[in-house]
Short mmCIF file of C-alpha atoms and ligand atoms in Angstrom, two decimals:
data_model
loop_
_atom_site.label_atom_id
_atom_site.label_comp_id
_atom_site.label_asym_id
_atom_site.label_seq_id
_atom_site.Cartn_x
_atom_site.Cartn_y
_atom_site.Cartn_z
CA MET A 66 147.42 141.54 62.11
CA ALA A 67 146.02 144.34 64.04
CA VAL A 68 142.67 143.57 66.25
CA ARG A 69 139.59 143.67 64.39
CA ARG A 70 137.66 145.96 65.95
CA LYS A 71 134.93 146.72 62.97
CA HIS A 72 134.50 142.81 62.79
CA ILE A 73 134.75 141.26 65.44
CA ARG A 74 131.51 144.48 67.01
CA ALA A 75 129.97 143.66 63.95
CA VAL A 76 129.88 140.07 65.04
CA ALA A 77 128.62 140.16 67.84
CA GLU A 78 125.90 142.16 66.94
CA ARG A 79 124.33 139.58 64.81
CA ILE A 80 124.46 137.68 67.89
CA LEU A 81 122.31 139.32 69.64
CA VAL A 82 120.00 140.80 67.07
CA SER A 83 119.43 136.54 66.52
CA HIS A 84 119.35 135.28 69.56
CA GLN A 85 116.82 138.27 70.31
CA ILE A 86 118.45 140.32 72.95
CA HIS A 87 117.60 143.95 74.04
CA LYS A 88 119.10 143.98 77.26
CA ALA A 89 122.29 143.16 80.13
CA PRO A 90 122.62 140.31 81.29
CA VAL A 91 123.36 138.05 78.22
CA PRO A 92 122.84 135.36 78.17
CA ILE A 93 126.29 133.83 76.56
CA LYS A 94 125.87 130.30 78.23
CA GLU A 95 122.41 130.18 75.95
CA ILE A 96 124.14 131.73 73.15
CA ALA A 97 126.46 129.37 73.08
CA GLN A 98 124.33 126.61 72.72
CA ALA A 99 121.83 127.89 70.43
CA MET A 100 125.41 128.15 68.25
CA GLY A 101 126.53 124.14 69.06
CA VAL A 102 128.75 124.83 72.02
CA GLN A 103 128.93 121.74 73.96
CA VAL A 104 130.36 124.25 77.48
CA LYS A 105 131.25 121.97 80.18
CA GLU A 106 131.88 123.99 83.05
CA ALA A 107 134.23 122.09 86.56
CA PRO A 108 136.32 122.66 88.38
CA THR A 109 140.15 122.89 88.09
CA GLU A 110 143.35 124.66 88.73
CA ASP A 111 143.26 128.14 89.70
CA ASN A 112 145.26 129.76 86.40
CA LEU A 113 143.32 127.33 83.99
CA SER A 114 140.53 129.49 82.74
CA GLY A 115 139.05 127.86 79.82
CA PHE A 116 139.67 126.19 77.09
CA LEU A 117 137.66 125.65 73.59
CA PHE A 118 138.25 122.37 71.83
CA ARG A 119 137.39 121.69 68.23
CA ASP A 120 136.92 118.70 65.85
CA PRO A 121 135.78 119.90 62.34
CA GLN A 122 135.27 116.46 61.67
CA HIS A 123 132.44 115.45 63.30
CA ARG A 124 130.76 119.06 63.90
CA GLN A 125 131.71 119.16 67.51
CA ALA A 126 133.03 122.35 69.73
CA ILE A 127 133.70 122.31 73.22
CA ILE A 128 133.95 125.64 75.91
CA GLY A 129 135.53 124.40 79.40
CA ILE A 130 135.36 126.53 81.85
CA ASN A 131 136.96 126.64 85.57
CA LYS A 132 133.56 125.91 88.83
CA ARG A 133 136.29 127.50 90.80
CA HIS A 134 136.14 131.29 89.11
CA HIS A 135 133.69 133.24 89.54
CA PRO A 136 130.49 133.70 88.07
CA ASN A 137 131.32 136.02 86.41
CA ARG A 138 134.55 135.59 85.39
CA GLN A 139 133.32 132.61 83.62
CA ARG A 140 131.44 134.50 81.68
CA PHE A 141 134.04 136.59 80.07
CA THR A 142 136.16 133.74 79.81
CA MET A 143 132.86 131.84 78.14
CA ALA A 144 133.04 134.85 75.74
CA HIS A 145 136.46 134.80 74.91
CA GLU A 146 136.91 131.57 73.85
CA LEU A 147 133.91 131.86 71.89
CA GLY A 148 135.00 134.53 70.51
CA HIS A 149 138.39 132.21 69.57
CA PHE A 150 135.78 129.86 68.35
CA LEU A 151 134.12 132.50 65.73
CA LEU A 152 136.60 134.29 65.09
CA HIS A 153 140.43 132.05 65.01
CA GLU A 154 140.26 129.31 62.67
CA GLY A 155 142.91 126.11 62.84
CA GLU A 156 143.53 125.58 66.26
CA ARG A 157 142.28 122.38 68.00
CA ILE A 158 143.20 122.80 70.98
CA HIS A 159 143.10 126.07 72.72
CA ILE A 160 143.92 126.65 76.37
CA ASP A 161 143.44 129.74 78.44
CA SER A 162 145.24 130.54 81.36
CA LEU A 163 145.45 133.14 83.64
CA ALA A 164 149.71 131.91 84.51
CA LYS A 165 150.80 135.52 83.47
CA GLY A 166 147.81 137.36 84.76
CA PHE A 167 145.86 137.83 81.23
CA GLU A 168 144.66 135.92 78.91
CA VAL A 169 148.04 133.03 77.81
CA ASN A 170 147.65 131.42 75.10
CA LEU A 171 149.77 128.04 75.17
CA ARG A 172 150.97 127.75 71.89
CA ASP A 173 154.36 127.14 71.89
CA ASP A 174 157.03 129.23 70.47
CA ALA A 175 156.79 128.10 66.99
CA SER A 176 153.52 128.92 67.10
CA SER A 177 153.86 132.76 69.12
CA LEU A 178 153.07 134.84 66.46
CA GLY A 179 150.04 136.27 65.56
CA ILE A 180 148.20 134.69 69.84
CA ASP A 181 148.37 138.30 71.36
CA GLU A 182 145.97 139.61 68.77
CA ASP A 183 144.69 136.46 68.77
CA GLU A 184 143.70 137.47 72.54
CA LYS A 185 143.23 140.69 72.05
CA GLU A 186 140.60 140.08 69.83
CA ALA A 187 138.32 137.03 71.75
CA ASN A 188 138.38 139.16 74.69
CA LEU A 189 137.82 142.24 72.36
CA PHE A 190 134.68 140.04 71.76
CA ALA A 191 133.72 138.74 75.24
CA ALA A 192 133.25 143.24 75.76
CA GLU A 193 131.43 143.61 73.24
CA ILE A 194 129.53 140.98 73.49
CA LEU A 195 128.92 141.32 76.74
CA MET A 196 128.61 144.43 77.76
CA PRO A 197 127.36 146.02 73.56
CA ALA A 198 127.89 149.59 73.53
CA SER A 199 124.23 150.48 72.52
CA PHE A 200 123.34 148.13 76.13
CA LEU A 201 125.48 150.64 78.00
CA GLU A 202 125.01 154.25 76.28
CA LYS A 203 120.98 153.41 77.05
CA ASP A 204 121.45 152.64 80.34
CA LEU A 205 123.70 155.01 81.47
CA ALA A 206 121.43 157.66 79.52
CA ARG A 207 118.78 156.25 82.11
CA LEU A 208 120.89 156.07 85.33
CA ASP A 209 123.09 159.57 84.75
CA LEU A 210 126.17 157.83 85.72
CA LEU A 211 128.54 159.88 83.78
CA ASP A 212 129.32 162.68 86.18
CA GLU A 213 132.99 163.24 86.87
CA ASP A 214 133.72 160.78 89.74
CA ALA A 215 132.02 157.94 88.26
CA ASN A 216 133.35 155.60 90.96
CA GLY A 217 133.32 152.55 92.50
CA GLU A 218 130.07 152.73 94.31
CA ILE A 219 128.24 153.77 90.94
CA LEU A 220 129.74 151.39 88.81
CA GLU A 221 129.03 148.19 91.06
CA PRO A 222 124.91 148.35 89.73
CA LEU A 223 125.68 148.21 86.92
CA ALA A 224 128.75 146.54 86.64
CA LYS A 225 126.48 143.48 88.99
CA ARG A 226 123.49 144.46 85.85
CA TYR A 227 126.02 143.12 83.01
CA ARG A 228 126.60 139.63 85.41
CA VAL A 229 130.90 141.06 85.04
CA SER A 230 132.89 142.31 87.02
CA VAL A 231 133.02 145.94 88.20
CA GLN A 232 136.76 145.78 86.72
CA ALA A 233 135.91 144.18 83.60
CA LEU A 234 133.61 146.74 82.79
CA THR A 235 135.83 149.75 83.12
CA VAL A 236 137.78 148.85 81.07
CA ARG A 237 135.02 148.73 78.32
CA LEU A 238 133.80 151.91 79.43
CA SER A 239 136.99 153.51 79.43
CA TYR A 240 137.68 152.09 75.48
CA LEU A 241 134.22 153.74 74.48
CA GLY A 242 135.54 157.11 76.18
CA TYR A 243 133.07 157.53 79.29
CA VAL A 244 135.75 157.19 81.47
CA SER A 245 139.61 157.14 81.35
CA ILE A 246 141.63 155.73 83.67
ZN1 ZN B 97 142.11 132.96 74.67
#
């Protein structure tokens, strides 16, 4: 199954509209909580980013976040887990670790088919909700950031505004076709 790009953007946009969020930074924790998801933050081992726990019988969902990570990283993980919550049904516990330098799903091999797609979708959802294309379009036009030597000096204030890492912002701007990396 291919990554559902249009669907994921539509889901993120619908949430932003229904929560009346029109500018960065997107209050991702408040959004998750408003959707009935509990958010728990605790310090844990470095390679664990976060997890999603679901108990459908009791209609309960919990997102756990590693408080040791940079706040921007925590926001991205929160959005990533919310993406799993909204896009991927059926898993009771989903754990995201940094063991391989990227979000890795710790399910066993028998159920590993589709893992990469799920992770890509959750990451795309996180990017779509934390750095919405329409928000960036407006901000980039205003800040006139589109000259050829867009670099860290220019990206940093924008990343700060969105409360994301410069790296996440760069990947996003590349995905949207603003810069090439
Ligand atoms: Zn994940």
